[in-house]
Tab-separated table of C-alpha atoms in Angstrom:
chain	number	residue	atom	x	y	z
A	542	ARG	CA	36.413	10.281	-4.740
A	543	TYR	CA	33.061	11.580	-3.528
A	544	ARG	CA	30.200	9.893	-1.766
A	545	PHE	CA	26.734	11.319	-2.269
A	546	CYS	CA	23.859	10.550	0.106
A	547	TRP	CA	20.329	11.059	-1.221
A	548	THR	CA	17.475	11.365	1.237
A	549	GLN	CA	14.063	12.970	1.352
A	550	HIS	CA	11.042	12.741	3.597
A	551	HIS	CA	8.006	10.912	2.270
A	552	LEU	CA	5.835	13.883	3.266
A	553	LEU	CA	7.468	15.889	0.486
A	554	LEU	CA	7.817	13.427	-2.364
A	555	ASP	CA	6.386	10.040	-3.160
A	556	GLY	CA	8.673	7.329	-4.542
A	557	TRP	CA	7.803	8.135	-8.148
A	558	SER	CA	8.619	11.834	-7.650
A	559	ALA	CA	11.880	11.047	-5.887
A	560	ALA	CA	12.948	8.938	-8.881
A	561	ILE	CA	12.134	11.840	-11.252
A	562	VAL	CA	14.179	14.317	-9.185
A	563	LEU	CA	17.109	11.914	-8.804
A	564	ASP	CA	17.077	11.163	-12.537
A	565	GLU	CA	17.221	14.886	-13.320
A	566	VAL	CA	20.031	15.513	-10.804
A	567	LEU	CA	22.131	12.589	-12.056
A	568	GLY	CA	21.370	13.500	-15.671
A	569	ALA	CA	22.635	17.051	-15.118
A	570	TYR	CA	25.714	15.670	-13.336
A	571	LEU	CA	26.451	13.392	-16.291
A	572	GLY	CA	25.968	16.258	-18.754
A	573	ARG	CA	22.692	15.032	-20.198
A	574	ALA	CA	20.532	17.794	-21.666
A	575	VAL	CA	17.921	18.933	-19.177
A	576	ASP	CA	14.307	18.616	-20.299
A	577	ASP	CA	13.095	22.196	-20.038
A	578	ARG	CA	9.428	21.319	-20.509
A	579	CYS	CA	7.562	22.075	-17.308
A	580	PRO	CA	5.392	19.262	-16.004
A	581	ARG	CA	1.887	20.057	-14.896
A	582	ARG	CA	1.631	21.707	-11.520
A	583	TYR	CA	0.783	19.661	-8.439
A	584	ARG	CA	-2.010	22.150	-7.798
A	585	ASP	CA	-3.678	20.994	-11.046
A	586	ALA	CA	-3.862	17.447	-9.713
A	587	VAL	CA	-5.284	18.625	-6.370
A	588	VAL	CA	-8.002	20.620	-8.166
A	589	TRP	CA	-8.792	17.597	-10.368
A	590	ILE	CA	-9.085	15.323	-7.333
A	591	GLU	CA	-11.399	17.828	-5.635
A	592	GLN	CA	-13.672	17.737	-8.685
A	593	GLN	CA	-14.110	13.956	-8.593
A	594	GLU	CA	-17.378	12.422	-7.459
A	595	ARG	CA	-16.944	12.108	-3.698
A	596	GLU	CA	-20.387	10.768	-2.813
A	597	GLN	CA	-19.896	7.687	-4.979
A	598	LEU	CA	-16.601	6.952	-3.201
A	599	ALA	CA	-18.158	7.574	0.216
A	600	VAL	CA	-20.958	5.088	-0.544
A	601	PHE	CA	-18.396	2.564	-1.812
A	602	TRP	CA	-16.311	2.738	1.381
A	603	ARG	CA	-19.362	2.767	3.698
A	604	ASP	CA	-20.595	-0.420	2.026
A	605	ARG	CA	-17.133	-1.987	2.024
A	606	LEU	CA	-16.609	-1.342	5.742
A	607	ALA	CA	-20.208	-1.834	6.868
A	608	ASP	CA	-20.598	-3.533	10.255
A	609	ARG	CA	-16.886	-3.090	11.003
A	610	PRO	CA	-16.320	-0.450	13.720
A	611	ALA	CA	-12.593	0.221	13.329
A	612	VAL	CA	-9.210	-1.143	12.424
A	613	THR	CA	-8.088	-4.309	14.145
A	614	PRO	CA	-6.247	-3.254	17.301
A	615	LEU	CA	-2.913	-4.788	18.088
A	616	PRO	CA	-3.368	-6.821	21.268
A	617	ALA	CA	-0.565	-5.336	23.415
A	618	GLY	CA	-2.025	-4.481	26.821
A	619	ARG	CA	-5.427	-5.935	25.893
A	620	GLN	CA	-7.143	-9.178	26.683
A	621	LEU	CA	-6.487	-11.760	23.987
A	622	PHE	CA	-9.019	-14.232	22.635
A	623	ASP	CA	-7.797	-16.941	25.041
A	624	GLY	CA	-8.363	-14.710	28.084
A	625	ALA	CA	-4.687	-13.883	28.653
A	626	THR	CA	-3.570	-10.269	28.895
A	627	THR	CA	-0.413	-9.101	27.231
A	628	PRO	CA	1.721	-6.480	28.933
A	629	PHE	CA	2.403	-3.405	26.849
A	630	ALA	CA	5.927	-3.526	25.526
A	631	CYS	CA	7.511	-2.073	22.455
A	632	ARG	CA	10.057	-4.221	20.747
A	633	GLY	CA	11.358	-4.810	17.308
A	634	VAL	CA	11.579	-8.132	15.572
A	635	GLU	CA	13.459	-8.522	12.351
A	636	ARG	CA	13.390	-11.589	10.167
A	637	VAL	CA	15.354	-11.867	6.959
A	638	LEU	CA	14.028	-14.196	4.326
A	639	SER	CA	16.773	-16.271	2.769
A	640	ALA	CA	17.485	-16.104	-0.936
A	641	SER	CA	15.810	-19.481	-1.412
A	642	GLY	CA	12.832	-18.364	0.690
A	643	SER	CA	12.495	-15.182	-1.390
A	644	ALA	CA	12.683	-17.232	-4.565
A	645	ALA	CA	9.987	-19.585	-3.251
A	646	VAL	CA	7.656	-16.650	-2.516
A	647	ARG	CA	8.245	-15.192	-5.998
A	648	GLU	CA	7.619	-18.620	-7.554
A	649	LEU	CA	4.401	-18.981	-5.533
A	650	ALA	CA	3.231	-15.561	-6.731
A	651	GLU	CA	4.002	-16.391	-10.356
A	652	ARG	CA	2.544	-19.912	-10.249
A	653	GLU	CA	-0.691	-18.847	-8.533
A	654	HIS	CA	-1.022	-15.512	-10.405
A	655	LEU	CA	-0.682	-13.495	-7.205
A	656	THR	CA	1.143	-10.289	-6.402
A	657	LEU	CA	3.852	-10.050	-3.759
A	658	SER	CA	1.679	-7.379	-2.132
A	659	SER	CA	-1.270	-9.763	-1.797
A	660	ILE	CA	1.002	-12.376	-0.207
A	661	MET	CA	2.344	-9.838	2.319
A	662	GLN	CA	-1.155	-8.553	3.069
A	663	GLY	CA	-2.279	-12.134	3.601
A	664	ALA	CA	0.612	-12.763	5.995
A	665	TRP	CA	-0.224	-9.601	7.979
A	666	ALA	CA	-3.940	-10.469	8.045
A	667	LEU	CA	-3.147	-13.980	9.241
A	668	LEU	CA	-0.877	-12.627	11.989
A	669	LEU	CA	-3.595	-10.185	13.135
A	670	HIS	CA	-6.095	-13.056	13.114
A	671	LEU	CA	-3.796	-15.227	15.228
A	672	LEU	CA	-3.095	-12.396	17.694
A	673	THR	CA	-6.699	-11.242	18.108
A	674	GLY	CA	-8.840	-14.242	17.264
A	675	SER	CA	-10.861	-12.120	14.830
A	676	LYS	CA	-11.673	-13.664	11.452
A	677	ASP	CA	-12.483	-10.185	10.072
A	678	VAL	CA	-9.422	-7.928	10.256
A	679	VAL	CA	-8.900	-4.390	8.982
A	680	PHE	CA	-5.617	-2.564	8.495
A	681	GLY	CA	-4.283	0.199	6.270
A	682	LYS	CA	-2.115	0.044	3.180
A	683	THR	CA	-0.347	2.810	1.323
A	684	VAL	CA	-1.059	3.071	-2.379
A	685	SER	CA	0.023	5.292	-5.215
A	686	GLY	CA	-2.466	8.074	-5.773
A	687	ARG	CA	-1.423	8.631	-9.367
A	688	SER	CA	-4.528	8.258	-11.482
A	689	ILE	CA	-4.071	7.251	-15.093
A	690	ASP	CA	-7.137	9.386	-15.822
A	691	PHE	CA	-5.154	12.582	-15.198
A	692	PRO	CA	-2.994	13.514	-18.222
A	693	GLY	CA	0.671	14.212	-17.431
A	694	ILE	CA	0.620	12.796	-13.898
A	695	GLU	CA	3.544	10.487	-14.680
A	696	SER	CA	5.913	13.468	-14.890
A	697	MET	CA	4.556	15.464	-11.946
A	698	LEU	CA	6.345	16.044	-8.661
A	699	GLY	CA	4.500	15.891	-5.360
A	700	LEU	CA	3.012	13.628	-2.761
A	701	PHE	CA	0.503	11.365	-4.451
A	702	THR	CA	0.352	8.520	-1.942
A	703	ASN	CA	-2.845	7.596	-0.174
A	704	SER	CA	-3.819	5.175	2.583
A	705	LEU	CA	-6.720	2.819	2.051
A	706	PRO	CA	-8.373	0.375	4.420
A	707	VAL	CA	-7.854	-3.316	3.758
A	708	ARG	CA	-10.558	-5.636	5.062
A	709	VAL	CA	-9.669	-9.313	5.095
A	710	TRP	CA	-11.764	-12.282	6.095
A	711	VAL	CA	-9.723	-15.255	7.246
A	712	PHE	CA	-11.233	-18.549	6.107
A	713	GLU	CA	-9.412	-21.352	7.902
A	714	ASP	CA	-11.030	-24.034	5.739
A	715	MET	CA	-9.592	-22.656	2.461
A	716	GLN	CA	-6.298	-23.654	0.899
A	717	VAL	CA	-3.730	-20.859	1.322
A	718	SER	CA	-3.374	-20.236	-2.426
A	719	GLU	CA	-7.175	-20.163	-2.852
A	720	TRP	CA	-7.506	-17.732	0.090
A	721	LEU	CA	-4.746	-15.479	-1.285
A	722	LYS	CA	-6.471	-15.387	-4.690
A	723	PHE	CA	-9.702	-14.404	-2.927
A	724	LEU	CA	-7.776	-11.675	-1.067
A	725	LEU	CA	-6.291	-10.375	-4.330
A	726	GLU	CA	-9.729	-10.288	-5.967
A	727	GLU	CA	-11.152	-8.421	-2.970
A	728	GLN	CA	-8.304	-5.905	-3.049
A	729	THR	CA	-8.718	-5.364	-6.793
A	730	ALA	CA	-12.423	-4.721	-6.217
A	731	SER	CA	-11.586	-2.189	-3.492
A	732	LEU	CA	-9.791	0.118	-5.920
A	733	PRO	CA	-12.671	2.482	-6.742
């Protein structure tokens, strides 16, 4: 009996690439014929990205983040909106959602035509709002950088992830489902 541990650093491979490599390794182990076609080189994708219209993207992000100086700072060691100061302390908090809680979130997403990502982003935005008092919060999210406009990218190996800013306005007078739909629409619009 053997136990095999697979690990890689996200600086080397994105999740999609890791799945491709693992599929090839397990396929070879199981005796499956190896696909000897070479995927396009990572360098080809980098060159393609460099050739894209950067000024249009720069204008898009300047407009999207206009009048917002920076990301929303976490309040540790800073004065909070109620005047209190929090001492700086690192700590971890872990909460596990029960099976019924997970099912309820999935049902909410399906019923309201939301994504699980938009629900999690909404929860994080709401937490930042509660901690800082700001109704306009900004944080980063990691996205796949695999463009469907680049032929063959689905079989390429490399690091294609990217981080994008997420700007969320918290409207306390909106129903949660209505606010989450607004958030999803805003996030869809922010994919240039």
